[in-house]
Amino acid sequence: MSARNIIIAVDGPAASGKGTLSRRLATQYNLAYLDTGLIYRAVGRAVLDAGTNPGDAVAATKIAEAMQPDALERDGLRTEETGAAASEVAAVPGVRAALLDFQRRFAATPPGGKAGAVLDGRDIGTVICPDADLKLFLMASPEVRASRRASELRDRGEAAIYDAVLASLKARDERDSGRSEAPLLPADDAIRLDTDALDADAVFQIASELTAKIAEAADEAGRS
Ligand code: CDP
C-alpha cells in the first residue's frame, strides 16, 4: 500500500511569504502546489477585462462559475490592480462557492501522481481543508510585507512606490479580514509563524521539520 495523501495548508495575509514557502515545501516533499490566490486573481482579472465592476456580485459569480483551469496560466495576474480586484470578488459568497470544489478536488487527488498537496491562501485551514495534516499561518507586519511586495514588483519590472504598496496592502488586509464569508483567520489548530524577523530560509527550516514528521507518519500508515 502506498503512503497516505498528505495535505498542508498555508494561510496568511498578502505578501507574508506563503508562495515562497509553499513552493519550496512542494519541491522538497514531492507535493502538488496550488496557489489559490491565483484563482481569485484570475476571476478579478476577467471581471476587469469584461469592463465590469468587481463589486458586482452577480457578474463576478457568473465569471467564477465559468472559470477554466487554464485561466491560471494567463499574464497580468500578479499586478497590484489585479490583486485589488481579486480581494473584491473574493468577498462575494457566490464566487467562493463556485471555486470550492476545484480546490478540494486538487487537495484530495493531487495532479501528477504526487504524494499530497500544499495549498496556500486565506481560508485553506478553516474552510477548504479543515482536516489538513499541517496548518501554518504566516504573519508579518504591514511594513515588512509592503517592502517585500515592493521589491517583488520591482524585480518584475513594475514601478512600485512603497507608500502606495503599503496603503494597498492595508486596504486588502481590511477587506480580507472583515468579510463575512471565509475571512482571513488562523484555524484554531494552525501553527503561527511571525516572519518579521525570519528570512525565507528560516521559515522553510521550521516548516520543513514539521512536514518531515507528517510525511514520515503518512509513510508508516501506508506500510501498516
Ligand atoms: O499574493 P498575495 O498574498 O498578495 O495575494 P493572493 O494570495 O494572490 O490573493 C489575492 C486575493 O485573493 C486576496 O487578497 C484575497 O482576497 C483573495 N483570496 C481569498 O480570498 N482566499 C484565498 N484562499 C486566496 C486568496
Tab-separated table of C-alpha atoms and ligand atoms in Angstrom:
chain	number	residue	atom	x	y	z
A	1	MET	CA	0.000	0.000	0.000
A	2	SER	CA	1.373	3.460	-0.825
A	3	ALA	CA	1.652	6.348	1.642
A	4	ARG	CA	-1.464	8.296	2.528
A	5	ASN	CA	-2.021	11.605	0.672
A	6	ILE	CA	-0.820	14.497	2.871
A	7	ILE	CA	-2.319	17.980	2.830
A	8	ILE	CA	-0.567	21.127	4.012
A	9	ALA	CA	-2.488	24.391	4.417
A	10	VAL	CA	-0.528	27.653	4.342
A	11	ASP	CA	-2.600	30.745	5.113
A	12	GLY	CA	-1.779	34.356	5.825
A	13	PRO	CA	-2.175	37.925	4.600
A	14	ALA	CA	-0.788	39.364	1.360
A	15	ALA	CA	2.996	39.161	0.953
A	16	SER	CA	3.528	37.135	4.122
A	17	GLY	CA	5.697	34.642	2.221
A	18	LYS	CA	3.110	31.913	1.629
A	19	GLY	CA	4.023	31.301	-2.010
A	20	THR	CA	7.774	31.099	-1.458
A	21	LEU	CA	7.353	28.660	1.417
A	22	SER	CA	4.702	26.539	-0.286
A	23	ARG	CA	6.711	26.129	-3.477
A	24	ARG	CA	9.770	25.012	-1.528
A	25	LEU	CA	7.800	22.525	0.569
A	26	ALA	CA	6.156	21.125	-2.544
A	27	THR	CA	9.506	20.573	-4.250
A	28	GLN	CA	11.165	19.073	-1.191
A	29	TYR	CA	8.364	16.618	-0.367
A	30	ASN	CA	7.076	15.787	-3.871
A	31	LEU	CA	3.739	17.548	-3.331
A	32	ALA	CA	1.499	19.323	-5.833
A	33	TYR	CA	1.172	23.076	-5.210
A	34	LEU	CA	-1.920	25.213	-5.625
A	35	ASP	CA	-1.712	28.990	-5.223
A	36	THR	CA	-5.401	29.609	-4.512
A	37	GLY	CA	-4.896	33.385	-4.644
A	38	LEU	CA	-4.202	32.958	-8.343
A	39	ILE	CA	-7.742	31.619	-8.841
A	40	TYR	CA	-9.257	34.736	-7.256
A	41	ARG	CA	-6.830	36.847	-9.261
A	42	ALA	CA	-7.991	35.131	-12.479
A	43	VAL	CA	-11.612	35.915	-11.612
A	44	GLY	CA	-10.704	39.516	-10.679
A	45	ARG	CA	-8.780	39.961	-13.948
A	46	ALA	CA	-11.621	38.528	-16.042
A	47	VAL	CA	-14.087	40.870	-14.319
A	48	LEU	CA	-11.857	43.883	-15.079
A	49	ASP	CA	-11.369	42.738	-18.698
A	50	ALA	CA	-15.137	42.468	-19.121
A	51	GLY	CA	-15.385	46.112	-18.009
A	52	THR	CA	-17.479	45.036	-15.022
A	53	ASN	CA	-17.253	46.459	-11.517
A	54	PRO	CA	-15.569	43.861	-9.222
A	55	GLY	CA	-18.215	44.667	-6.626
A	56	ASP	CA	-20.960	43.376	-8.962
A	57	ALA	CA	-21.733	40.077	-7.191
A	58	VAL	CA	-23.928	38.584	-9.929
A	59	ALA	CA	-21.427	39.234	-12.735
A	60	ALA	CA	-18.444	38.072	-10.644
A	61	THR	CA	-20.239	34.850	-9.684
A	62	LYS	CA	-21.074	34.083	-13.342
A	63	ILE	CA	-17.431	34.578	-14.305
A	64	ALA	CA	-16.244	32.360	-11.430
A	65	GLU	CA	-18.694	29.613	-12.408
A	66	ALA	CA	-17.359	29.614	-15.981
A	67	MET	CA	-13.680	29.651	-14.920
A	68	GLN	CA	-11.400	27.023	-16.524
A	69	PRO	CA	-8.046	25.880	-15.049
A	70	ASP	CA	-6.092	27.358	-18.000
A	71	ALA	CA	-7.180	30.828	-16.818
A	72	LEU	CA	-4.481	30.493	-14.149
A	73	GLU	CA	-1.799	30.486	-16.859
A	74	ARG	CA	-2.582	33.895	-18.296
A	75	ASP	CA	-0.438	37.035	-17.965
A	76	GLY	CA	-1.252	40.021	-15.816
A	77	LEU	CA	-2.416	38.144	-12.727
A	78	ARG	CA	0.344	39.387	-10.418
A	79	THR	CA	-0.249	43.117	-10.707
A	80	GLU	CA	-1.487	45.234	-7.796
A	81	GLU	CA	-4.568	46.199	-9.813
A	82	THR	CA	-5.499	42.534	-10.241
A	83	GLY	CA	-4.779	41.830	-6.555
A	84	ALA	CA	-7.198	44.552	-5.510
A	85	ALA	CA	-9.913	43.231	-7.858
A	86	ALA	CA	-9.235	39.701	-6.549
A	87	SER	CA	-9.872	40.760	-2.993
A	88	GLU	CA	-13.160	42.402	-4.039
A	89	VAL	CA	-14.502	39.386	-5.905
A	90	ALA	CA	-13.230	37.111	-3.096
A	91	ALA	CA	-15.724	38.729	-0.723
A	92	VAL	CA	-18.640	37.538	-2.895
A	93	PRO	CA	-20.126	34.299	-1.434
A	94	GLY	CA	-21.176	33.024	-4.899
A	95	VAL	CA	-17.611	33.377	-6.166
A	96	ARG	CA	-16.199	31.417	-3.216
A	97	ALA	CA	-18.838	28.696	-3.613
A	98	ALA	CA	-18.032	28.331	-7.330
A	99	LEU	CA	-14.321	27.809	-6.596
A	100	LEU	CA	-14.653	25.435	-3.635
A	101	ASP	CA	-14.883	22.078	-5.413
A	102	PHE	CA	-11.874	22.697	-7.633
A	103	GLN	CA	-9.687	23.430	-4.607
A	104	ARG	CA	-10.936	20.447	-2.600
A	105	ARG	CA	-10.506	18.112	-5.550
A	106	PHE	CA	-6.951	19.330	-6.065
A	107	ALA	CA	-6.158	18.541	-2.399
A	108	ALA	CA	-7.853	15.133	-2.386
A	109	THR	CA	-6.422	13.927	-5.704
A	110	PRO	CA	-3.281	15.960	-6.423
A	111	PRO	CA	-2.304	16.049	-10.121
A	112	GLY	CA	0.813	14.346	-11.417
A	113	GLY	CA	0.669	11.389	-9.023
A	114	LYS	CA	2.147	13.489	-6.223
A	115	ALA	CA	2.361	12.352	-2.596
A	116	GLY	CA	-0.023	15.082	-1.461
A	117	ALA	CA	-0.664	18.788	-1.856
A	118	VAL	CA	0.257	22.186	-0.466
A	119	LEU	CA	-2.428	24.847	-0.848
A	120	ASP	CA	-1.831	28.468	0.064
A	121	GLY	CA	-4.461	31.140	0.606
A	122	ARG	CA	-6.631	32.733	3.258
A	123	ASP	CA	-9.134	30.023	4.210
A	124	ILE	CA	-7.385	26.736	3.466
A	125	GLY	CA	-7.103	25.654	7.103
A	126	THR	CA	-10.535	26.946	8.069
A	127	VAL	CA	-12.809	26.177	5.087
A	128	ILE	CA	-11.176	24.363	2.161
A	129	CYS	CA	-9.185	21.693	4.024
A	130	PRO	CA	-10.210	21.788	7.710
A	131	ASP	CA	-8.693	18.295	8.106
A	132	ALA	CA	-5.279	19.227	6.684
A	133	ASP	CA	-2.359	17.345	8.249
A	134	LEU	CA	-0.457	20.566	8.900
A	135	LYS	CA	-1.780	24.121	9.073
A	136	LEU	CA	0.608	27.044	9.006
A	137	PHE	CA	-0.400	30.670	9.375
A	138	LEU	CA	2.251	33.175	8.294
A	139	MET	CA	2.198	36.681	9.688
A	140	ALA	CA	4.345	39.786	9.335
A	141	SER	CA	3.811	43.471	9.963
A	142	PRO	CA	2.289	45.526	7.124
A	143	GLU	CA	5.569	47.470	6.789
A	144	VAL	CA	7.703	44.352	6.317
A	145	ARG	CA	5.184	42.889	3.871
A	146	ALA	CA	4.989	46.147	1.902
A	147	SER	CA	8.744	46.309	1.454
A	148	ARG	CA	8.826	42.638	0.354
A	149	ARG	CA	5.991	43.243	-2.122
A	150	ALA	CA	7.588	46.457	-3.454
A	151	SER	CA	10.870	44.690	-4.199
A	152	GLU	CA	8.990	41.742	-5.758
A	153	LEU	CA	7.174	44.173	-8.081
A	154	ARG	CA	10.425	45.984	-8.949
A	155	ASP	CA	12.125	42.666	-9.708
A	156	ARG	CA	9.366	42.049	-12.246
A	157	GLY	CA	9.999	45.461	-13.800
A	158	GLU	CA	6.891	47.142	-12.385
A	159	ALA	CA	7.109	50.605	-10.838
A	160	ALA	CA	6.446	50.329	-7.099
A	161	ILE	CA	6.167	53.181	-4.629
A	162	TYR	CA	6.483	51.870	-1.073
A	163	ASP	CA	3.764	54.139	0.385
A	164	ALA	CA	1.274	53.138	-2.300
A	165	VAL	CA	2.055	49.437	-1.860
A	166	LEU	CA	1.632	49.775	1.929
A	167	ALA	CA	-1.722	51.532	1.539
A	168	SER	CA	-2.944	48.900	-0.911
A	169	LEU	CA	-1.848	46.039	1.404
A	170	LYS	CA	-3.633	47.597	4.359
A	171	ALA	CA	-6.822	48.048	2.343
A	172	ARG	CA	-6.621	44.419	1.222
A	173	ASP	CA	-5.956	43.191	4.798
A	174	GLU	CA	-9.016	45.031	5.968
A	175	ARG	CA	-11.234	43.635	3.221
A	176	ASP	CA	-9.891	40.080	3.617
A	177	SER	CA	-10.264	40.083	7.411
A	178	GLY	CA	-13.551	41.960	7.571
A	179	ARG	CA	-15.637	39.997	5.066
A	180	SER	CA	-18.357	37.741	6.433
A	181	GLU	CA	-17.593	34.771	4.167
A	182	ALA	CA	-14.342	32.876	4.926
A	183	PRO	CA	-12.441	35.818	6.435
A	184	LEU	CA	-8.673	35.682	6.801
A	185	LEU	CA	-8.250	33.847	10.116
A	186	PRO	CA	-5.869	31.298	11.571
A	187	ALA	CA	-7.559	27.950	12.240
A	188	ASP	CA	-7.605	27.024	15.940
A	189	ASP	CA	-5.071	24.296	15.291
A	190	ALA	CA	-2.794	26.349	12.992
A	191	ILE	CA	0.846	26.941	13.864
A	192	ARG	CA	1.504	30.665	13.640
A	193	LEU	CA	4.828	31.918	12.358
A	194	ASP	CA	5.695	35.570	12.696
A	195	THR	CA	8.096	36.196	9.833
A	196	ASP	CA	9.116	39.783	10.639
A	197	ALA	CA	12.454	38.565	11.926
A	198	LEU	CA	12.675	35.320	9.939
A	199	ASP	CA	14.035	35.153	6.419
A	200	ALA	CA	12.699	32.704	3.817
A	201	ASP	CA	15.308	30.056	4.729
A	202	ALA	CA	14.465	30.202	8.437
A	203	VAL	CA	10.719	29.871	7.743
A	204	PHE	CA	11.387	26.960	5.394
A	205	GLN	CA	13.552	25.239	8.006
A	206	ILE	CA	10.776	25.334	10.625
A	207	ALA	CA	8.046	24.267	8.197
A	208	SER	CA	10.217	21.568	6.702
A	209	GLU	CA	10.831	19.900	10.066
A	210	LEU	CA	7.085	19.847	10.723
A	211	THR	CA	6.377	18.459	7.256
A	212	ALA	CA	9.035	15.762	7.571
A	213	LYS	CA	7.265	14.383	10.639
A	214	ILE	CA	3.919	14.300	8.869
A	215	ALA	CA	5.367	12.697	5.749
A	216	GLU	CA	7.003	10.024	7.877
A	217	ALA	CA	3.754	9.280	9.733
A	218	ALA	CA	1.867	9.053	6.412
A	219	ASP	CA	4.505	6.683	5.108
A	220	GLU	CA	4.218	4.442	8.143
A	221	ALA	CA	0.417	4.487	7.929
A	222	GLY	CA	0.768	3.383	4.305
A	223	ARG	CA	3.062	0.486	5.227
A	224	SER	CA	0.987	-0.877	8.104
B	1	CDP	O1	-0.088	37.200	-3.371
B	1	CDP	P1	-0.927	37.888	-2.352
B	1	CDP	O2	-0.724	37.331	-0.989
B	1	CDP	O3	-0.840	39.362	-2.438
B	1	CDP	O4	-2.440	37.653	-2.698
B	1	CDP	P2	-3.055	36.345	-3.262
B	1	CDP	O5	-2.754	35.202	-2.349
B	1	CDP	O6	-2.688	36.202	-4.693
B	1	CDP	O7	-4.639	36.627	-3.132
B	1	CDP	C1	-5.285	37.685	-3.806
B	1	CDP	C2	-6.624	37.927	-3.109
B	1	CDP	O8	-7.456	36.771	-3.272
B	1	CDP	C3	-6.533	38.120	-1.596
B	1	CDP	O9	-6.385	39.467	-1.212
B	1	CDP	C4	-7.853	37.535	-1.079
B	1	CDP	O10	-8.871	38.495	-1.052
B	1	CDP	C5	-8.230	36.518	-2.115
B	1	CDP	N1	-8.037	35.140	-1.639
B	1	CDP	C6	-9.034	34.578	-0.856
B	1	CDP	O11	-9.999	35.227	-0.518
B	1	CDP	N2	-8.944	33.268	-0.469
B	1	CDP	C7	-7.889	32.529	-0.803
B	1	CDP	N3	-7.853	31.255	-0.424
B	1	CDP	C8	-6.837	33.088	-1.571
B	1	CDP	C9	-6.948	34.425	-1.967
